[in-house]
PDB file of C-alpha atoms and ligand atoms in Angstrom:
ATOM      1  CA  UNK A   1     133.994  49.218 145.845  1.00  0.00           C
ATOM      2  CA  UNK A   2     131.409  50.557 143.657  1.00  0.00           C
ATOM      3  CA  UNK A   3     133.873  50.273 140.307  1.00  0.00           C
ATOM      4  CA  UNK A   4     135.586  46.942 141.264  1.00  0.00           C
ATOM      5  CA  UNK A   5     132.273  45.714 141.865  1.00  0.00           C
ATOM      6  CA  UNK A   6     131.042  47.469 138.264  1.00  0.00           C
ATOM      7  CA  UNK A   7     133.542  47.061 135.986  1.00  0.00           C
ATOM      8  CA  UNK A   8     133.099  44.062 133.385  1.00  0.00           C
ATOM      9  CA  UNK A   9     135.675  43.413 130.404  1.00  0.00           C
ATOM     10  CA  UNK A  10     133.681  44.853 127.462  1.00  0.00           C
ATOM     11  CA  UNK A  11     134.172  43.617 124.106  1.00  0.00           C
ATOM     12  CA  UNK A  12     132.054  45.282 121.751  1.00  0.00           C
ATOM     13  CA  UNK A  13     132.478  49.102 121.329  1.00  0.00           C
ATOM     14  CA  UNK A  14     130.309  52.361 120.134  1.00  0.00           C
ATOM     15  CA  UNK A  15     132.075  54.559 118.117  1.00  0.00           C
ATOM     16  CA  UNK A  16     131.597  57.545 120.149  1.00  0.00           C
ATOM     17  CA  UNK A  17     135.205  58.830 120.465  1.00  0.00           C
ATOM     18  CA  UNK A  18     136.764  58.796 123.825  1.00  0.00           C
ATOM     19  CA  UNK A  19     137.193  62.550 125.124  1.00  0.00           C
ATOM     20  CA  UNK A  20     140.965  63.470 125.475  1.00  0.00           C
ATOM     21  CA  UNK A  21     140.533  64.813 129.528  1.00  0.00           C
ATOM     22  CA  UNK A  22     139.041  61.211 129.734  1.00  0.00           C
ATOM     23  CA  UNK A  23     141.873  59.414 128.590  1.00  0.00           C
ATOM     24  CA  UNK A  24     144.475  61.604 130.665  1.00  0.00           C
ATOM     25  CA  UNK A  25     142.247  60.701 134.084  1.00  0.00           C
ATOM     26  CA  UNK A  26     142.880  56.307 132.839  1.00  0.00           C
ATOM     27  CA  UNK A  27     146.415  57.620 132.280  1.00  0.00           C
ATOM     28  CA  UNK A  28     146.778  59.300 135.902  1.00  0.00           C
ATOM     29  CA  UNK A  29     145.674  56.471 138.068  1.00  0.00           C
ATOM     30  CA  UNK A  30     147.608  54.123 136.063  1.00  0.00           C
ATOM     31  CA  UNK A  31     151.104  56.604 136.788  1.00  0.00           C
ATOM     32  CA  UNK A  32     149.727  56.269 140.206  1.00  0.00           C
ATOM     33  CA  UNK A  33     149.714  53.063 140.633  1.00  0.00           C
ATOM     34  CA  UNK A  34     152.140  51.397 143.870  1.00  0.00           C
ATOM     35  CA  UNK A  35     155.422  49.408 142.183  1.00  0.00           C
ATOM     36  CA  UNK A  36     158.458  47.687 143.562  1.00  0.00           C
ATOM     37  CA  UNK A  37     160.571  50.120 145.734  1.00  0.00           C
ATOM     38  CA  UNK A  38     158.422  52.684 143.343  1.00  0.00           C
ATOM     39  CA  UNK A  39     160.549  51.889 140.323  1.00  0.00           C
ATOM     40  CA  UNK A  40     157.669  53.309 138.195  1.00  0.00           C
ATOM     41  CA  UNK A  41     158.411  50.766 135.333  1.00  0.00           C
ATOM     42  CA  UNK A  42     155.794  51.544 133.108  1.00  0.00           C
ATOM     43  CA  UNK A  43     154.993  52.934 129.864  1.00  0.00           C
ATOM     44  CA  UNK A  44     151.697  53.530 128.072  1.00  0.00           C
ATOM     45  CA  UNK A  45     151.944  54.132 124.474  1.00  0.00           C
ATOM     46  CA  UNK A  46     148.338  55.839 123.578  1.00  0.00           C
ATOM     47  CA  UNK A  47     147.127  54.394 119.869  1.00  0.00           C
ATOM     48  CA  UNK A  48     143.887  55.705 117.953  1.00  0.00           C
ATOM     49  CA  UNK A  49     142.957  56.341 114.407  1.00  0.00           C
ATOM     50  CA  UNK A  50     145.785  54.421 111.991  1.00  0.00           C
ATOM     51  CA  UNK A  51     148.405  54.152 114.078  1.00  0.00           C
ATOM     52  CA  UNK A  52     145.756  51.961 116.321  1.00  0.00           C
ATOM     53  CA  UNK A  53     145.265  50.273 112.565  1.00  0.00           C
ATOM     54  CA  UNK A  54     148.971  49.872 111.986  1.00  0.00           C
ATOM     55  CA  UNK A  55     149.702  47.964 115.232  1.00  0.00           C
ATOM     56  CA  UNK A  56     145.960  45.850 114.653  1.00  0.00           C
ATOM     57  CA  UNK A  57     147.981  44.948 111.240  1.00  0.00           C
ATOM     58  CA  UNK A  58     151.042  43.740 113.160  1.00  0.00           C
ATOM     59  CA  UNK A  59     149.052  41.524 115.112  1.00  0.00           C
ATOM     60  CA  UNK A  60     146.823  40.382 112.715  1.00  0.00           C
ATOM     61  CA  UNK A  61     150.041  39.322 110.015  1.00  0.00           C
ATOM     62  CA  UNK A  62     151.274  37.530 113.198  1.00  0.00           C
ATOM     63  CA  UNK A  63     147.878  35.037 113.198  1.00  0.00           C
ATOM     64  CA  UNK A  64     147.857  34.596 109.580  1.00  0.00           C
ATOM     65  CA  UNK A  65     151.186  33.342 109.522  1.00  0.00           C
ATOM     66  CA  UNK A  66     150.929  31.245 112.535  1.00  0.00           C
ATOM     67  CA  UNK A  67     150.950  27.305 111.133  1.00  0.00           C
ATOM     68  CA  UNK A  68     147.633  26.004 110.270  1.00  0.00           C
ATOM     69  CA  UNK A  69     147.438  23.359 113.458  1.00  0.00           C
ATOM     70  CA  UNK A  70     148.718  25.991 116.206  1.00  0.00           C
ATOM     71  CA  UNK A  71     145.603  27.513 118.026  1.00  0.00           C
ATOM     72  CA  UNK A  72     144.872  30.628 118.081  1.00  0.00           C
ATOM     73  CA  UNK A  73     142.273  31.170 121.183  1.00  0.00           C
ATOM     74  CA  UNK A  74     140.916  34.361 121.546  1.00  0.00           C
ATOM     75  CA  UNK A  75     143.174  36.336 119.645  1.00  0.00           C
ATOM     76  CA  UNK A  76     141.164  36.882 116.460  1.00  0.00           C
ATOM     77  CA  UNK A  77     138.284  38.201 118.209  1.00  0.00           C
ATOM     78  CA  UNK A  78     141.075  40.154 120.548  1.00  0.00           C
ATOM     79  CA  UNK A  79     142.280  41.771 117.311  1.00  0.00           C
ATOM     80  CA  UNK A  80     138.643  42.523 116.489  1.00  0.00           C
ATOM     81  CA  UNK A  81     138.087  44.344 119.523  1.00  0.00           C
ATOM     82  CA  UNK A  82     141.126  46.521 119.126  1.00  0.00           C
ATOM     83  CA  UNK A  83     140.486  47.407 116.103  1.00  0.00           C
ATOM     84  CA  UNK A  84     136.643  48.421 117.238  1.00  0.00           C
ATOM     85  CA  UNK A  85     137.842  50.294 120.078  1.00  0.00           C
ATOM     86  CA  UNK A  86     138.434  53.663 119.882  1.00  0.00           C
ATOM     87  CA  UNK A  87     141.439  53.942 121.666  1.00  0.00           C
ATOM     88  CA  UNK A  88     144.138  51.600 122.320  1.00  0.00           C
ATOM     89  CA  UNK A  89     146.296  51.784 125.525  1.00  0.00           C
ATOM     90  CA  UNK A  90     149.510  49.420 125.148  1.00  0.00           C
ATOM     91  CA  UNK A  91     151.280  49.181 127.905  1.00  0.00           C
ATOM     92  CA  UNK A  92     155.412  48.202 128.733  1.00  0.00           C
ATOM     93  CA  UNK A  93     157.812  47.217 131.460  1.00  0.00           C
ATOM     94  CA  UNK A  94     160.406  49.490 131.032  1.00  0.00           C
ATOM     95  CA  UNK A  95     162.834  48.020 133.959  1.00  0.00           C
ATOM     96  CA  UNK A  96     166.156  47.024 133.138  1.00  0.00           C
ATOM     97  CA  UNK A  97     164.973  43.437 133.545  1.00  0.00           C
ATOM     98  CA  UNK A  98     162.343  44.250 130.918  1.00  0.00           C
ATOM     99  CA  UNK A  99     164.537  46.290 128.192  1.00  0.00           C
ATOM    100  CA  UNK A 100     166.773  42.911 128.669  1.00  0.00           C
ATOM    101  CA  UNK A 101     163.441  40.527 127.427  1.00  0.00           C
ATOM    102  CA  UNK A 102     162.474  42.702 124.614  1.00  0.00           C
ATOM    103  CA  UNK A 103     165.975  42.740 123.547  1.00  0.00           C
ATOM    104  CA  UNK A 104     166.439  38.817 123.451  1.00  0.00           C
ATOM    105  CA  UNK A 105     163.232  37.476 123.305  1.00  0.00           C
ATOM    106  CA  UNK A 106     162.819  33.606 124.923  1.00  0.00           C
ATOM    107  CA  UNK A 107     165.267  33.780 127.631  1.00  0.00           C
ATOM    108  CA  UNK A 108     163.228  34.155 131.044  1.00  0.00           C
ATOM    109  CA  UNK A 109     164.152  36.353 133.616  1.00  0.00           C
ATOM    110  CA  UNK A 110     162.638  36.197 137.468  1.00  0.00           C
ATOM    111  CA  UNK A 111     160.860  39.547 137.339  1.00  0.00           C
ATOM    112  CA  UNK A 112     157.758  38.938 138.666  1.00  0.00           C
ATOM    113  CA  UNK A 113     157.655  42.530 141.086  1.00  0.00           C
ATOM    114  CA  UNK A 114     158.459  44.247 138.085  1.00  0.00           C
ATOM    115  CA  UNK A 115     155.538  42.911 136.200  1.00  0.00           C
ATOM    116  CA  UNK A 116     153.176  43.113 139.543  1.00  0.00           C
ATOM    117  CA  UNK A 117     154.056  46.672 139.540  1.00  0.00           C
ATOM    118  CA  UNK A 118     153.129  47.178 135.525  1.00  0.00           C
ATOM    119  CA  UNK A 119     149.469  45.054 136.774  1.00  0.00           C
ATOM    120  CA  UNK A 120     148.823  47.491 139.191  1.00  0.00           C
ATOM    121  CA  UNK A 121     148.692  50.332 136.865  1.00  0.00           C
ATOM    122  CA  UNK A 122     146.205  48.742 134.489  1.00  0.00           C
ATOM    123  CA  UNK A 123     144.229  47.843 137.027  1.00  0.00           C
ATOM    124  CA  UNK A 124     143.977  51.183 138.469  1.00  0.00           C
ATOM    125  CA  UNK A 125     143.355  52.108 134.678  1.00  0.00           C
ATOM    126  CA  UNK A 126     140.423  49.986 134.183  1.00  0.00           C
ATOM    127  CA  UNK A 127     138.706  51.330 137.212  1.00  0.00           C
ATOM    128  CA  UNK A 128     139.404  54.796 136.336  1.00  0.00           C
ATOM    129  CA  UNK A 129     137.748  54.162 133.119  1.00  0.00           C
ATOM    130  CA  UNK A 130     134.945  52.980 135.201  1.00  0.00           C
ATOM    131  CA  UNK A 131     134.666  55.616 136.887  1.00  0.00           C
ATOM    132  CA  UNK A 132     134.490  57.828 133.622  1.00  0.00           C
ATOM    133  CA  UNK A 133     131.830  56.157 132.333  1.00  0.00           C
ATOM    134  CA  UNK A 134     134.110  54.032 130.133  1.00  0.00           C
ATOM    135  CA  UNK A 135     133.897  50.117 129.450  1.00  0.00           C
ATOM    136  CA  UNK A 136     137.601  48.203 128.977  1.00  0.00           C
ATOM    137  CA  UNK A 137     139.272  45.268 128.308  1.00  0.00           C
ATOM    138  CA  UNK A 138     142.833  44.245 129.261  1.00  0.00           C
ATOM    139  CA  UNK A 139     144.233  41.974 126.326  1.00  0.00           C
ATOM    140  CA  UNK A 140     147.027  40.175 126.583  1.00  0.00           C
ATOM    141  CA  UNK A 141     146.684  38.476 123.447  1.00  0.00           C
ATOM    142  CA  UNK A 142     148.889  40.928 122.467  1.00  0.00           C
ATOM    143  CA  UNK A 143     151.266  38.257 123.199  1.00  0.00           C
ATOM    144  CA  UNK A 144     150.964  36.509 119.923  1.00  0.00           C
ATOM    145  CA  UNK A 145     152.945  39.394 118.289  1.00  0.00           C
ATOM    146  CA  UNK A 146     154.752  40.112 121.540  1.00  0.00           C
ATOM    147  CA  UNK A 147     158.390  40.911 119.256  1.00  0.00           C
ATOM    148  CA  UNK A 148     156.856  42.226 116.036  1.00  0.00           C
ATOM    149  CA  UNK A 149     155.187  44.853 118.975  1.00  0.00           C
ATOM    150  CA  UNK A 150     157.994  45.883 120.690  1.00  0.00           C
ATOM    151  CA  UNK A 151     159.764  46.461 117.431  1.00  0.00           C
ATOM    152  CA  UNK A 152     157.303  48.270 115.788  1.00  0.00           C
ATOM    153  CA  UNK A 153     156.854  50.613 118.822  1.00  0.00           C
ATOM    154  CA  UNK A 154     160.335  51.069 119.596  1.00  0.00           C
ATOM    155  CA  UNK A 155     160.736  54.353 118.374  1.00  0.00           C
ATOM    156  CA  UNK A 156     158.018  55.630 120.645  1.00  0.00           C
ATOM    157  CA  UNK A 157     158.586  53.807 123.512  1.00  0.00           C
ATOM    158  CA  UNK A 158     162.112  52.517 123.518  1.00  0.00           C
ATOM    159  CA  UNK A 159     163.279  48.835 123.574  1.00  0.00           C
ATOM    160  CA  UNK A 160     160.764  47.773 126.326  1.00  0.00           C
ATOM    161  CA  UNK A 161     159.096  44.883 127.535  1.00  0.00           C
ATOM    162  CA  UNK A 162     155.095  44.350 126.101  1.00  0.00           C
ATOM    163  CA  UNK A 163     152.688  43.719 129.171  1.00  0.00           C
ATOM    164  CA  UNK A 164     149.634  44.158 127.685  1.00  0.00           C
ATOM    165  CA  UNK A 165     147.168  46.471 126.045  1.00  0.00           C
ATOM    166  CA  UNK A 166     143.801  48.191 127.213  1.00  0.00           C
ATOM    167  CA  UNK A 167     140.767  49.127 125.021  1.00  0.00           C
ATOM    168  CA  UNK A 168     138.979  52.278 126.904  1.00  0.00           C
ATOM    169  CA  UNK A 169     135.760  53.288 125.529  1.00  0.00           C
ATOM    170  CA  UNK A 170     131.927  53.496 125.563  1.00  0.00           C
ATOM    171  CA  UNK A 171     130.079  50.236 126.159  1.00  0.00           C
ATOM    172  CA  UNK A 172     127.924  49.271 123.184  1.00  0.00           C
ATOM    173  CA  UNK A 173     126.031  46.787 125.274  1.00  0.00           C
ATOM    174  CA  UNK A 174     125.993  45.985 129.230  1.00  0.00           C
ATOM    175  CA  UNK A 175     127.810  42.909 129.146  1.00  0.00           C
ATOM    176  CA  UNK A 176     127.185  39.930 131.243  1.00  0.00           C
ATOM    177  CA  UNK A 177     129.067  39.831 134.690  1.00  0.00           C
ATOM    178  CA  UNK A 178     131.607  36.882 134.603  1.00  0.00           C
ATOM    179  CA  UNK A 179     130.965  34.667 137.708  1.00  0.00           C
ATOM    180  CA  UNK A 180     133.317  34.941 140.433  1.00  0.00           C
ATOM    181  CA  UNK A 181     134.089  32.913 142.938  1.00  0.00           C
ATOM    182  CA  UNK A 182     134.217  35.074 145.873  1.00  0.00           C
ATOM    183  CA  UNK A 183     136.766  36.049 148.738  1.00  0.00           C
ATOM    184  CA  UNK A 184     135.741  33.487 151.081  1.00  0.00           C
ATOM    185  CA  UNK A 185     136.734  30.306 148.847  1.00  0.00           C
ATOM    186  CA  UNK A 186     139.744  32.338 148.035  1.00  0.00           C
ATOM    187  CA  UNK A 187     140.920  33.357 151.267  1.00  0.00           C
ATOM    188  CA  UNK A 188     142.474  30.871 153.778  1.00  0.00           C
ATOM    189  CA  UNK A 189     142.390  32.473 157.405  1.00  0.00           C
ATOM    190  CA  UNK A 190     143.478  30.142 159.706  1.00  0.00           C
ATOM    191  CA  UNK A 191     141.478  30.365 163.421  1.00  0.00           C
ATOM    192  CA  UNK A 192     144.392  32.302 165.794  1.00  0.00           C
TER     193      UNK A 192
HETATM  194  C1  FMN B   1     146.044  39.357 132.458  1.00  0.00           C
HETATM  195  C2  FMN B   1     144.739  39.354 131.695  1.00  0.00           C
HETATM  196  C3  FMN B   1     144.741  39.133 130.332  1.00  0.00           C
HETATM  197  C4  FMN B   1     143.544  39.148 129.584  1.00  0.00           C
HETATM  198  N1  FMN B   1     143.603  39.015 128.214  1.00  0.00           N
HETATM  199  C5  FMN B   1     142.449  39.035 127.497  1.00  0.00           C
HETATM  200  C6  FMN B   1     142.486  38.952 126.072  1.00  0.00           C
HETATM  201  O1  FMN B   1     143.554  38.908 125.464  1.00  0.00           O
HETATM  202  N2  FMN B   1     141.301  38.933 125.385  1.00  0.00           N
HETATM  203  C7  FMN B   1     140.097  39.015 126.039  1.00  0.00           C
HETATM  204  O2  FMN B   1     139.054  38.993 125.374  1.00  0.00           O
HETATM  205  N3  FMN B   1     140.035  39.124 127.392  1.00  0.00           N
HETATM  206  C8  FMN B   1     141.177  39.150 128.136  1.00  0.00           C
HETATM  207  N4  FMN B   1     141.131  39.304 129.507  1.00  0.00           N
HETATM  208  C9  FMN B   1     139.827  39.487 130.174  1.00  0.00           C
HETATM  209  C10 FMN B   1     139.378  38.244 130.977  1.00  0.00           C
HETATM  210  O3  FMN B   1     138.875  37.278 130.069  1.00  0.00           O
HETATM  211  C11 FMN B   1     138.308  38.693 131.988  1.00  0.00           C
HETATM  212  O4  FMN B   1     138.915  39.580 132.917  1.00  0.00           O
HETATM  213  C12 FMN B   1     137.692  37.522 132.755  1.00  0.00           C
HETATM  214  O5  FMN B   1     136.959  36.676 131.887  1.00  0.00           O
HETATM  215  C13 FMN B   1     136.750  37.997 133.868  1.00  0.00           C
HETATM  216  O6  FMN B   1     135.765  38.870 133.375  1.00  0.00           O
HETATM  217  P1  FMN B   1     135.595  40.365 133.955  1.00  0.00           P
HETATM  218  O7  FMN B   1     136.837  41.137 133.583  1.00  0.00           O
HETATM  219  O8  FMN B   1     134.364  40.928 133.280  1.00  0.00           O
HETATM  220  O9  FMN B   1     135.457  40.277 135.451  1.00  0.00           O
HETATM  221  C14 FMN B   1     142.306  39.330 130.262  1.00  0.00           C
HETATM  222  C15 FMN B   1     142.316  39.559 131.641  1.00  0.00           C
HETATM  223  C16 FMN B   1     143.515  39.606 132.348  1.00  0.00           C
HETATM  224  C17 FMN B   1     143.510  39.924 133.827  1.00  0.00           C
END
């Protein structure tokens, strides 16, 4: 309770690198992370130094070329912040379901256990790097590049499906806690 109640999504990092052991502890509670009928469908592909830079690129030539009228939300500052962090954690379905999307982007597939499963793992990841002292953000803007991605990290990873990516590393201010709602006004619980 103490790191779900702690953790914050931190968007400005110190340049402190991350120690290695600390990395492979986010790494391990991800891997142990529950999945449909334990498929294990996940893949993190562990980014620093230019190949963190190379994959910031893809992203970033993405936005530029996106048409002037087409928003762009948060993914500027998203592409910031992984290019701040020291380490990047991007993270894949690897399911049969997923190797299917990344190999014809646009056709949707019902495969939401398979992605629930992938979730879990970066959850588990962010509170590990709680628990380590670390501050971390799951992006998703990611998305904007979502092909160019998977492509460009195929010959690590294999044709895969991107989920999302996670920026581990030390806090360079306490940020603000986002306001929550709170179990009960999520939570129906109908009297017996
Ligand atoms: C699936 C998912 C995708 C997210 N993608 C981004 C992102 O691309 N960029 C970003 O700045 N924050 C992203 N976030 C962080 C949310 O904005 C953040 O979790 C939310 O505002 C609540 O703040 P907290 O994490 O500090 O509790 C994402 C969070 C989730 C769960």
């Amino acid at each position: 309770m103490e790191a779900i109640r702690g953790r914050r999504s931190v968007r400005a990092f110190c340049l402190d690198p991350v120690p290695r052991p600390l990395i492979e502890q986010v790494l391990e509670a991800g891997a142990l992370a529950p999945s449909a009928k334990n498929m294990q469908n996940w893949r993190f592909v562990v980014l620093q130094g230019t190949s963190k830079a190379r994959l910031v690129q893809v992203l970033r030539d993405q936005l530029d070329a996106l048409p002037a009228d087409r928003p762009k939300g948060s993914a500027p500052n998203s592409a910031r912040i992984m290019d701040e962090a020291p380490v990047l954690i991007v993270v894949f379905n690897t399911s049969p379901t997923g190797r299917e999307i990344a190999a014809s982007r646009g056709n949707l597939h019902p495969h939401s256990a398979e992605i629930q499963g992938v979730a879990a793992a970066i959850q588990s990841m962010l509170l590990a790097a709680f628990d380590a002292g670390l501050g971390s953000l799951w992006i998703c803007d990611v998305f904007y590049a979502a092909q160019q991605i998977e492509c460009h990290l195929e010959p690590v990873v294999g044709q895969a499906e991107l989920v999302a990516a996670i920026s581990p590393g030390y806090p360079a201010s306490e940020p603000r806690a986002a306001a929550k709602r709170g179990w009960r006004e999520a939570t129906c619980w109908p009297e017996e």
